[in-house]
Tab-separated table of C-alpha atoms in Angstrom:
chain	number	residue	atom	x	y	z
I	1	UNK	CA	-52.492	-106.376	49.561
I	2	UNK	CA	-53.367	-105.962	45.971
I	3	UNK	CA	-52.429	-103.753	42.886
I	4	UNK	CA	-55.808	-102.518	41.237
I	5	UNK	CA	-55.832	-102.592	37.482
I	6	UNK	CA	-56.153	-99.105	37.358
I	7	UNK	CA	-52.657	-98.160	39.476
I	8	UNK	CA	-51.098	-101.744	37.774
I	9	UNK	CA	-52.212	-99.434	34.190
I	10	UNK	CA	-50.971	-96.013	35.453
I	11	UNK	CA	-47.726	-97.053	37.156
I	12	UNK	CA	-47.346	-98.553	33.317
I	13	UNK	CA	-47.982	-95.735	31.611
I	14	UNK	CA	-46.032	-93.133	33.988
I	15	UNK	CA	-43.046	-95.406	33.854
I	16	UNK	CA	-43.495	-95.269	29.831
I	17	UNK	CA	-43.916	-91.913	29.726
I	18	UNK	CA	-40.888	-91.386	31.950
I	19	UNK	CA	-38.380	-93.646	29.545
I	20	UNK	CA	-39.705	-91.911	26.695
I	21	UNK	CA	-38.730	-88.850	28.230
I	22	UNK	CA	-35.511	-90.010	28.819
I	23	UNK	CA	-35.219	-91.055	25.444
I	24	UNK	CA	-36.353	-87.989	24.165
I	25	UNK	CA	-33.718	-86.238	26.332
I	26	UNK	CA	-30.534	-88.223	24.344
I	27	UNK	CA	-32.149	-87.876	21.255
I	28	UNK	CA	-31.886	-84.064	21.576
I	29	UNK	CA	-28.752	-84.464	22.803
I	30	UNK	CA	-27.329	-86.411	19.676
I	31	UNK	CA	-29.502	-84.168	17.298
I	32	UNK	CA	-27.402	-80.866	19.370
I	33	UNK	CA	-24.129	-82.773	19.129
I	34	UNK	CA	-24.568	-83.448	15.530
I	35	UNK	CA	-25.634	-79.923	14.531
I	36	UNK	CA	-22.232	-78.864	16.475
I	37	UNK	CA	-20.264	-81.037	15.060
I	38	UNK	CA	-21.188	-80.397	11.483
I	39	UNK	CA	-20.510	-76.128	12.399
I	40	UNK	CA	-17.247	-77.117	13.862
I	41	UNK	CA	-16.317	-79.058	10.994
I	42	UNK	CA	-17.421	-76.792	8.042
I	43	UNK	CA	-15.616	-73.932	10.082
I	44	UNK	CA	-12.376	-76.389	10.265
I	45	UNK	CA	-13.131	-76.848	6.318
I	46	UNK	CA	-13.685	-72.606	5.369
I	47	UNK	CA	-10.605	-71.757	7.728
I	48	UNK	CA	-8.233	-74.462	6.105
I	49	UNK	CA	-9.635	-73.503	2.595
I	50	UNK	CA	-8.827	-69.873	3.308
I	51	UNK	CA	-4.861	-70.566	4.793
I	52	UNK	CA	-4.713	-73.143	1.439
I	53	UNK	CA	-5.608	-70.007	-0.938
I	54	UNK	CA	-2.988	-67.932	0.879
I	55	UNK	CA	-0.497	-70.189	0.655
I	56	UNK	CA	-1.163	-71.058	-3.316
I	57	UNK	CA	-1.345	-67.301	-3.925
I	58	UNK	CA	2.412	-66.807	-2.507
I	59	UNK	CA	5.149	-66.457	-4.713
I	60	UNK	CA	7.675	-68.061	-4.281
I	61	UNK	CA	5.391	-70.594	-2.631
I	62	UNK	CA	6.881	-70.293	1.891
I	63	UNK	CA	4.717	-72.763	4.117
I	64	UNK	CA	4.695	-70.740	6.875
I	65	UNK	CA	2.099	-70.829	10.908
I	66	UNK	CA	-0.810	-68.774	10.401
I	67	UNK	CA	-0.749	-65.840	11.558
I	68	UNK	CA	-1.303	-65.420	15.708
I	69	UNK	CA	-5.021	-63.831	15.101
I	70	UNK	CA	-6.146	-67.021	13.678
I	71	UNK	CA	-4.736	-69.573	16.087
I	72	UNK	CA	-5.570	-66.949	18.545
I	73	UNK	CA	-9.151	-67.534	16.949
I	74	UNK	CA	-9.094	-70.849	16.216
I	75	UNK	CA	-8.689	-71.532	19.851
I	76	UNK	CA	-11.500	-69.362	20.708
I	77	UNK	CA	-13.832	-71.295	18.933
I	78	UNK	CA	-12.041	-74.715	20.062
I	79	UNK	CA	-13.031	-73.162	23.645
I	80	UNK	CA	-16.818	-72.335	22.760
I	81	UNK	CA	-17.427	-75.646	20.707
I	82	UNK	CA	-15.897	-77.081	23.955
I	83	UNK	CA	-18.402	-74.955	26.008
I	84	UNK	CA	-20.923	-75.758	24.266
I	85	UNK	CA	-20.443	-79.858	24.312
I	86	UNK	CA	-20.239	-79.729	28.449
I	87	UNK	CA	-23.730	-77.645	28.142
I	88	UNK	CA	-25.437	-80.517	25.711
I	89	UNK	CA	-24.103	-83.409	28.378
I	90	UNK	CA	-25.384	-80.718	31.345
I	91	UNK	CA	-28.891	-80.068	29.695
I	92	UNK	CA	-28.854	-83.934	29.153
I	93	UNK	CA	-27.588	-84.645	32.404
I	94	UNK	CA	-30.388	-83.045	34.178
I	95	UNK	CA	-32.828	-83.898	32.604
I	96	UNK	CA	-31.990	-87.565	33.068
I	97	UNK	CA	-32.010	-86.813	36.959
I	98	UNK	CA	-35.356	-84.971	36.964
I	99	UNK	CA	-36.934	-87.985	34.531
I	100	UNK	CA	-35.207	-90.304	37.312
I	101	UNK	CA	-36.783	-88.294	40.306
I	102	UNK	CA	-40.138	-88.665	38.325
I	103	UNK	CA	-40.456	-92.303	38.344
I	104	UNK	CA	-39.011	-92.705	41.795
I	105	UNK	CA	-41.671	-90.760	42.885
I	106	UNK	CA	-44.454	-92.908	40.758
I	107	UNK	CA	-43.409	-95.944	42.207
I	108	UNK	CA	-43.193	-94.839	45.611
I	109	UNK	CA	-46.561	-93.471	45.125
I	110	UNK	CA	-47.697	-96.546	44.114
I	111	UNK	CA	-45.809	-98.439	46.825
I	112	UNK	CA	-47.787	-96.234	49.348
I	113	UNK	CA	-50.914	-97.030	48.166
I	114	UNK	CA	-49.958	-100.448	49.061
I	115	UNK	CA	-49.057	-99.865	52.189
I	116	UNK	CA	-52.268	-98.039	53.216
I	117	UNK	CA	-54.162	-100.657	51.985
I	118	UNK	CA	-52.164	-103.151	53.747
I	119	UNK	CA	-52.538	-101.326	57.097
I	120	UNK	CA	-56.382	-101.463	56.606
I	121	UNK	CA	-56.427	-105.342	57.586
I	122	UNK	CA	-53.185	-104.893	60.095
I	123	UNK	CA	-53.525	-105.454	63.534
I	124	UNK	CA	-51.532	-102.790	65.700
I	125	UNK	CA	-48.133	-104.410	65.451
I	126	UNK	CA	-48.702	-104.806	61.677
I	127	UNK	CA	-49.468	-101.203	61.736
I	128	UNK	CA	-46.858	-100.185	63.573
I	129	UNK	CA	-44.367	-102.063	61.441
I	130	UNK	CA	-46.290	-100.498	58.357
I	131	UNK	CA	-45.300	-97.126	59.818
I	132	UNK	CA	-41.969	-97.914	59.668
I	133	UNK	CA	-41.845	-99.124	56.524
I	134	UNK	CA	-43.333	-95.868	54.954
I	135	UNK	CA	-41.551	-93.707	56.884
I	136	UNK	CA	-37.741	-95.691	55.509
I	137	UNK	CA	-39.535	-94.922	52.289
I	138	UNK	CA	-40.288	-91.210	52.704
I	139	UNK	CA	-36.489	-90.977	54.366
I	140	UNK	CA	-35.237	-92.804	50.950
I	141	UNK	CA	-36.905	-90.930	48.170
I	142	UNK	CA	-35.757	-87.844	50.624
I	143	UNK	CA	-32.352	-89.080	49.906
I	144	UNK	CA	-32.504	-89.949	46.812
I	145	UNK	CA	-33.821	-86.277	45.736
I	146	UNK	CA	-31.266	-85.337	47.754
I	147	UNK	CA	-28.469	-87.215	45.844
I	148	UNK	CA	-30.286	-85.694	42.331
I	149	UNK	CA	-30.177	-82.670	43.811
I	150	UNK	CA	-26.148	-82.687	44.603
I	151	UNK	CA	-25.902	-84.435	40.802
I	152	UNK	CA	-27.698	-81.540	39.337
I	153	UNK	CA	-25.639	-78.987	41.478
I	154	UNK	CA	-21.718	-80.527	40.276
I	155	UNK	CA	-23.189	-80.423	36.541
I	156	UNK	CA	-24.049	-76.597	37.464
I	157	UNK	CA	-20.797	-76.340	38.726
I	158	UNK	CA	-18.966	-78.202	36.081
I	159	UNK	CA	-20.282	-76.281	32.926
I	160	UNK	CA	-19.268	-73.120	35.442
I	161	UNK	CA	-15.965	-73.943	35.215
I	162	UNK	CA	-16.259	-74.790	31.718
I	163	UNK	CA	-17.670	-71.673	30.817
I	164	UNK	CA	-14.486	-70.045	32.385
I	165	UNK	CA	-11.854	-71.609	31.532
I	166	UNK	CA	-13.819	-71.140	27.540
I	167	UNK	CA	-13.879	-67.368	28.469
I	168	UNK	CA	-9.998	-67.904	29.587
I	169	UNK	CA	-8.686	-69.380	26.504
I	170	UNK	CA	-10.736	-67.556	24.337
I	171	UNK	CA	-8.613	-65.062	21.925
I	172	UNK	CA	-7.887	-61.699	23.699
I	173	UNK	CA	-7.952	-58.392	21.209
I	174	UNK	CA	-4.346	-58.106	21.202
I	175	UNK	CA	-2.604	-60.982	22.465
I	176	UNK	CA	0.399	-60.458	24.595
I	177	UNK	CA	3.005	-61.847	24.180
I	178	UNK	CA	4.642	-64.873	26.247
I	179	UNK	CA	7.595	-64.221	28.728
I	180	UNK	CA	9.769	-67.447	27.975
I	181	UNK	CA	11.590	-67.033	31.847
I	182	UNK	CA	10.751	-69.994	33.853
I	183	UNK	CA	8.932	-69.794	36.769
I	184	UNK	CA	10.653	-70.989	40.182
């Protein structure tokens, strides 16, 4: 059993590839985070600006809540930005998982061509035992996309839920307002 240069070179270059990709995939995610961070905070800046003027322009000067419309809308957009941070880590998330599937599949390719190689010079119990081995193989990177599979679906499912309870907290037209009886 021997690696050829050529499959030693492109297991190299597949598994390069593959980090580089993955990489890639949290440098987009910091470059998204950091573009929503700065909109969050120049919003955070303009909104307290604007309820600073208001106060400064009262006379005689009453610090007083803003208004219900703008914590109504202030915790609209605390609910998108929040939205939108679960989407980055989703987006991230799976494309870790399909970077991971990737080079589980390279090296079991090249793990493979091993074994058929190996069962070339293998007498029939060799073989036989060589058959075994690839199918555990075939049954593991079966699981394993499996497993990626179920990881992909809860990060579906989690920026689902996200994305309602952003869409439940989100500012309604005219809030209502708040019955103050407890419930039993």
């Amino acid at each position: 059993m021997y690696l050829s240069p050529a499959d030693i070179r492109q297991t190299r270059l597949t598994t390069l590839d593959n980090l580089l990709a993955a990489s890639q995939i949290w440098v987009d995610a910091s470059g998204r985070f950091a573009e929503l961070g700065l909109r969050a905070g120049r919003q955070a800046l303009d909104d307290g600006r604007e309820h600073l003027e208001e106060l400064v322009a009262q006379t005689p000067l009453r610090i007083e809540l803003p208004p219900l419309e703008r914590l109504a809308a202030w915790r609209g957009d605390s609910a998108e930005w929040m939205r939108e941070a679960f989407e980055i880590i989703g987006d991230a998330q799976q494309g870790i998982l399909a970077t991971a599937r990737d080079q589980v599949a390279a090296l079991d390719t090249i793990l493979m061509r091993q074994m058929d190689r190996a069962a070339l010079s293998a007498d029939a119990t060799g073989e036989a035992a060589i058959d075994h081995v690839r199918h555990a193989i075939r049954e593991a990177e079966a699981g394993f996309n499996e497993l990626t599979d179920a990881a992909a679906r809860g990060t579906d499912l989690v920026e689902e839920q996200i994305r309602q309870v952003s869409e439940a907290i989100a500012p309604e037209t005219d809030p209502a307002p708040r019955s103050r009886r407890t419930r039993s």
